[in-house]
Short mmCIF file of C-alpha atoms in Angstrom, two decimals:
data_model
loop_
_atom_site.label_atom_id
_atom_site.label_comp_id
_atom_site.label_asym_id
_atom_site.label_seq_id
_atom_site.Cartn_x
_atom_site.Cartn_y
_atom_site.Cartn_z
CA UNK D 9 -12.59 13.99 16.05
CA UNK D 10 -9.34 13.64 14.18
CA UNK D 11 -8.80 13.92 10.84
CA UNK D 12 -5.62 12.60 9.36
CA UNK D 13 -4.65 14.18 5.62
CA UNK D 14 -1.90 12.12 3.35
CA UNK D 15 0.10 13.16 0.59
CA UNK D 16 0.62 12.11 -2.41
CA UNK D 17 -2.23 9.68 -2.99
CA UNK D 18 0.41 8.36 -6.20
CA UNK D 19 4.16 7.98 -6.07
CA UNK D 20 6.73 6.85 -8.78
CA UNK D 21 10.38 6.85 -7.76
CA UNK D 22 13.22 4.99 -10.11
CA UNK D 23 14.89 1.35 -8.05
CA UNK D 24 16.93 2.92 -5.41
CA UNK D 25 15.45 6.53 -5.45
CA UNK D 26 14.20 7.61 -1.89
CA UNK D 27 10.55 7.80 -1.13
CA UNK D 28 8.82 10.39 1.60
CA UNK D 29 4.92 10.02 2.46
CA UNK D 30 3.63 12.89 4.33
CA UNK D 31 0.73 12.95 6.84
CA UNK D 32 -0.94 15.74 9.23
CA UNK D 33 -3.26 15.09 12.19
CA UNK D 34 -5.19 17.47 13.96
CA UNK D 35 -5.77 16.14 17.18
CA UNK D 36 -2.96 17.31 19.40
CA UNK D 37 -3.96 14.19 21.65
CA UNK D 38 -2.96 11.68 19.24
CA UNK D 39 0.17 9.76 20.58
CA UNK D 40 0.28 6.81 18.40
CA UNK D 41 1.41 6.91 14.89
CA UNK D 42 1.52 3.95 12.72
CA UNK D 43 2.39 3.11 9.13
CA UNK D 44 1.17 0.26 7.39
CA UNK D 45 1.81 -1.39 4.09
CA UNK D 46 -1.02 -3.32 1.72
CA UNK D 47 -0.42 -5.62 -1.18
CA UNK D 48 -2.82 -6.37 -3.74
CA UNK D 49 -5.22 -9.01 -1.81
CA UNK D 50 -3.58 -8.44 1.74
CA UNK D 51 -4.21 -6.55 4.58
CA UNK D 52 -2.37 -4.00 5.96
CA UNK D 53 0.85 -5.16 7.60
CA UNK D 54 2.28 -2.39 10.00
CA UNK D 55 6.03 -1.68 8.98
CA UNK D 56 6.92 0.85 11.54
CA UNK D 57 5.17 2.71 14.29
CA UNK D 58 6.29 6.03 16.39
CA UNK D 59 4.57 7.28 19.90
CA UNK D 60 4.50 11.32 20.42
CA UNK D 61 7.96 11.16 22.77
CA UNK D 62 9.99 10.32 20.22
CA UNK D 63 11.33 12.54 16.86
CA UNK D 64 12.40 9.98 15.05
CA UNK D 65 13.07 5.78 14.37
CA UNK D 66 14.52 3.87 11.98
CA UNK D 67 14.02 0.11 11.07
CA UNK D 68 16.86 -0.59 7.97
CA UNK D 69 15.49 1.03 5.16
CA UNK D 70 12.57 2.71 6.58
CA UNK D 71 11.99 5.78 9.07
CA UNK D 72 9.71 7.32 10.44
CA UNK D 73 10.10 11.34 11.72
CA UNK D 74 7.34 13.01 14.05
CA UNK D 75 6.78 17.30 14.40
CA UNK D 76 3.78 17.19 17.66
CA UNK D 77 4.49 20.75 16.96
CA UNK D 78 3.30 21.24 13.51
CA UNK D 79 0.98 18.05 13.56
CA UNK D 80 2.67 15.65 10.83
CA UNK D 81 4.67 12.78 10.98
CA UNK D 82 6.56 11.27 7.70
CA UNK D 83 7.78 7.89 6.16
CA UNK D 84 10.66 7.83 4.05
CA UNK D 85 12.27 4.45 2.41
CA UNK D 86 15.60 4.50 1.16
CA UNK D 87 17.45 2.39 -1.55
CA UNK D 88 13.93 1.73 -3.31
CA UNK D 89 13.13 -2.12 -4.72
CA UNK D 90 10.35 -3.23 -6.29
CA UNK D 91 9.20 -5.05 -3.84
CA UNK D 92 8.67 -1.83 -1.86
CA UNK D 93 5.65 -1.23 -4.27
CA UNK D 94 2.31 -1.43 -2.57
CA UNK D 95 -0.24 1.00 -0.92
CA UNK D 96 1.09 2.42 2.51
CA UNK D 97 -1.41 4.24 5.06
CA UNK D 98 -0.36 6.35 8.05
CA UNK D 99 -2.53 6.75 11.23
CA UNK D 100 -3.18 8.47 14.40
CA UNK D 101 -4.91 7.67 17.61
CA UNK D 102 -5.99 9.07 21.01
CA UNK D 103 -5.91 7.46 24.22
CA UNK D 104 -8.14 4.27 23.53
CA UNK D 105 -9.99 6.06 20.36
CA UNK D 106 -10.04 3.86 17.29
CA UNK D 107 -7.18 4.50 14.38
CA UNK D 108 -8.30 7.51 11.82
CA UNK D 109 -6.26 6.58 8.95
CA UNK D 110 -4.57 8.58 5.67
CA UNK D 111 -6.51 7.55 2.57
CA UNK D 112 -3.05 5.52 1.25
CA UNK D 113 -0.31 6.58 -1.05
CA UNK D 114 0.20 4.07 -4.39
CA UNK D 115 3.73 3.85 -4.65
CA UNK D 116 5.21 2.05 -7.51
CA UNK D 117 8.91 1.53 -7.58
CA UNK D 118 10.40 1.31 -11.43
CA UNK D 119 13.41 -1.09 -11.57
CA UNK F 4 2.86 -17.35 16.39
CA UNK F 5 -0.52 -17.59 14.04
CA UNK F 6 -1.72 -14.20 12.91
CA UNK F 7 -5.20 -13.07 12.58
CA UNK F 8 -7.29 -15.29 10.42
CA UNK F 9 -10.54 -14.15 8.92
CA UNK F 10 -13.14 -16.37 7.62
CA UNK F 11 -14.07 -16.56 5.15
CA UNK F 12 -11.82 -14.89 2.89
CA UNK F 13 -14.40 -14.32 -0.02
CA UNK F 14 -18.75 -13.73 0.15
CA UNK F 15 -21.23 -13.44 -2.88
CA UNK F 16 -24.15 -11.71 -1.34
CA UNK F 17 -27.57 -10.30 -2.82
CA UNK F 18 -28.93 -7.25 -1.61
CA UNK F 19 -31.55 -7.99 1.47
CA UNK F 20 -29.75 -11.21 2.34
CA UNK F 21 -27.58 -10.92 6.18
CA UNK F 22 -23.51 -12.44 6.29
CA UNK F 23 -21.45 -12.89 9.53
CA UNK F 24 -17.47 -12.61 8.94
CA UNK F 25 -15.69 -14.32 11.83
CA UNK F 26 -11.88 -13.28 12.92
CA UNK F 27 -9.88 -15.09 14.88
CA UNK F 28 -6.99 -12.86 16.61
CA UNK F 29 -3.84 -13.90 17.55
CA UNK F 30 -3.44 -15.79 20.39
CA UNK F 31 -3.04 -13.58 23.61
CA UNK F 32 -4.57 -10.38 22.03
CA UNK F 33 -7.56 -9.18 24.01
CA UNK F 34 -8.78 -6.36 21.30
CA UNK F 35 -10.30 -6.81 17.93
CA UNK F 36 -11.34 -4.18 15.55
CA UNK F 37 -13.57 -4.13 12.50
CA UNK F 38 -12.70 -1.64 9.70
CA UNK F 39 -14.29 -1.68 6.47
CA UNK F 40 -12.16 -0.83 2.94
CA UNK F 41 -13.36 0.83 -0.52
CA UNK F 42 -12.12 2.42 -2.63
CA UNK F 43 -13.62 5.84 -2.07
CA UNK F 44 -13.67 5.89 1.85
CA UNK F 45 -10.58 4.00 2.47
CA UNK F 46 -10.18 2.25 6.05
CA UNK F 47 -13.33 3.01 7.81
CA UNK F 48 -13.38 2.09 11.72
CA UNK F 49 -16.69 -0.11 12.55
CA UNK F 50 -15.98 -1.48 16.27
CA UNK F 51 -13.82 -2.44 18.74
CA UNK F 52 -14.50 -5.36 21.36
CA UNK F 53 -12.48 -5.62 24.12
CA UNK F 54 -13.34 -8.27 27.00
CA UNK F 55 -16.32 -9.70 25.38
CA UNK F 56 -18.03 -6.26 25.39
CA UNK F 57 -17.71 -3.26 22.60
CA UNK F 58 -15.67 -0.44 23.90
CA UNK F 59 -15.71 1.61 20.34
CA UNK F 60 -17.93 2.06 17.67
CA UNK F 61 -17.68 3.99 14.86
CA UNK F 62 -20.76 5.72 12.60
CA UNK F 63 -21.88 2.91 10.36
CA UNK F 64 -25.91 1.95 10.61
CA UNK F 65 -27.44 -0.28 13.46
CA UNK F 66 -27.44 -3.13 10.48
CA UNK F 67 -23.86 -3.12 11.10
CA UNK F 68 -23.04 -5.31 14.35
CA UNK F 69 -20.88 -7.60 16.31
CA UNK F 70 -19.63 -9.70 18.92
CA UNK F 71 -16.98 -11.16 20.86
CA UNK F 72 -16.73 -14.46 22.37
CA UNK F 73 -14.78 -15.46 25.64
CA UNK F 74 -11.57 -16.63 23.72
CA UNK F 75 -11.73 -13.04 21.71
CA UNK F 76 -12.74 -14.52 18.79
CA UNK F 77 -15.20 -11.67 17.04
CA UNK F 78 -17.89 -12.12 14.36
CA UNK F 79 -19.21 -9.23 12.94
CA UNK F 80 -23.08 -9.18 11.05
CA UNK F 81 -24.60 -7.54 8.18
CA UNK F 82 -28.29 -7.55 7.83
CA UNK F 83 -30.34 -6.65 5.09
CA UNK F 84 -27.51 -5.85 2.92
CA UNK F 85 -27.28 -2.71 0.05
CA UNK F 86 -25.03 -2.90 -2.81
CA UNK F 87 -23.00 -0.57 -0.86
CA UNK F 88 -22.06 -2.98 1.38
CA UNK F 89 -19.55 -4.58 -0.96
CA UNK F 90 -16.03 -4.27 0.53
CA UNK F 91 -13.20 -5.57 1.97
CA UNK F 92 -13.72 -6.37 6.04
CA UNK F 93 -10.68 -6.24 7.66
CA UNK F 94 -10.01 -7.51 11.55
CA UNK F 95 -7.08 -6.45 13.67
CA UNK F 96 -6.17 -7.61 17.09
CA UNK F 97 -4.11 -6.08 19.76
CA UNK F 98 -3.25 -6.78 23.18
CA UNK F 99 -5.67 -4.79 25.05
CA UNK F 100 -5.36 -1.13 24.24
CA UNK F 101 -5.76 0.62 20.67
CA UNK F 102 -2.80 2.16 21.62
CA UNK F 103 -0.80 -1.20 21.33
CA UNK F 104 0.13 -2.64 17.43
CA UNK F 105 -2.48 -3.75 15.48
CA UNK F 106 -2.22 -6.52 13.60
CA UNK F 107 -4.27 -7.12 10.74
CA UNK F 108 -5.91 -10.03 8.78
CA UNK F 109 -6.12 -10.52 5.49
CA UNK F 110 -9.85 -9.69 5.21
CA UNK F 111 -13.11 -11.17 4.09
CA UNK F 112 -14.26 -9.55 0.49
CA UNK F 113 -18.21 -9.09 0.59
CA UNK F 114 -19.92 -8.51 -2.60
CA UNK F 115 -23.14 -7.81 -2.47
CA UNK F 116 -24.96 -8.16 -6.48
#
């Protein structure tokens, strides 16, 4: 089944810094990647998503780039605030198989 | 538009005893999923109902089940609970295909003493 790997599991970046979480799949079926964002007693809210015919999309501040070839997809947040400080999760999925998600990346923005 | 609303939002629990979590998805959506969140396994995928019938399941024990009604609300049920059981439940709800956004709620937390 897939298996989705995420990097760093911690992330510090200074108010305004940019921030890049990493993620690889391995199931070359997967045509669904999205990103979601937790705060403390929350679920996850998804922020932005990408399917596997598209390289890239941006929403503002936050984007999202895809490689089908090499198997990993990437969020990066520009201009850093505080409130950008939470736990974010990436995901893949198949087809109509459940989502296999990244085990999160703390990121703490330092004003 | 109301999002997905969970119910109830916080469970005391001792082992043996059984809990049902109810979601409510938001209105229109078709699909709800069941994931379970700790700390050491992070978001772990427990089933998917679709249609009043369960299209997906993932590997958690038979004590582990659920349901969907014919306005796609879902309940989910825990029998004979284990101190490993204590976690946050989490429901999302999509249109009709896992392929579609998800939309999470903000989760029941079970703890089981």
């Amino acid at each position: 089944g897939e298996n989705v790997e995420q990097h760093p599991s911690t992330l510090s970046v200074q108010e305004g810094d940019s921030a890049v979480i990493k993620c690889t799949y391995s199931d070359s079926a997967s045509n669904y990647f999205p990103w979601y964002k937790q705060e403390l007693g929350k679920g996850p809210q998804l922020i932005i998503d990408i399917r596997s015919n598209v390289g890239e999309k941006k929403d503002q501040r936050i984007a999202v780039t895809l490689n089908k070839t090499a198997k990993h997809f990437s969020l990066h947040i520009t201009e850093t605030q505080p409130e950008d400080s939470a736990v974010y999760f990436c995901a893949a999925v198949s087809g109509n198989t459940p989502l296999v998600f990244g085990k999160g990346t703390r990121l703490s923005v330092i004003a | 538009k109301a999002g997905v609303t969970q119910t109830p939002r916080y469970l005391i629990k001792t082992r043996g005893q059984q809990v049902t979590l109810s979601c409510s998805p938001i209105s229109g959506h078709r699909s709800v999923s069941w994931y379970q969140q700790t700390p050491g396994q992070g978001l772990q995928f427990l089933f998917e109902y679709f249609s009043e019938t369960q299209r997906n399941k993932g590997n958690f024990p038979g004590r582990f089940s659920g349901r969907q009604f014919s306005n796609s609300r879902s309940e989910m049920n825990v029998s004979t609970l284990e101190l490993g059981d204590s976690a946050l439940y989490l429901c999302a709800s999509s249109l009709g295909q896992l392929v579609d956004e998800q939309f999470f709620g903000p989760g029941t937390r079970l703890t089981v003493l």
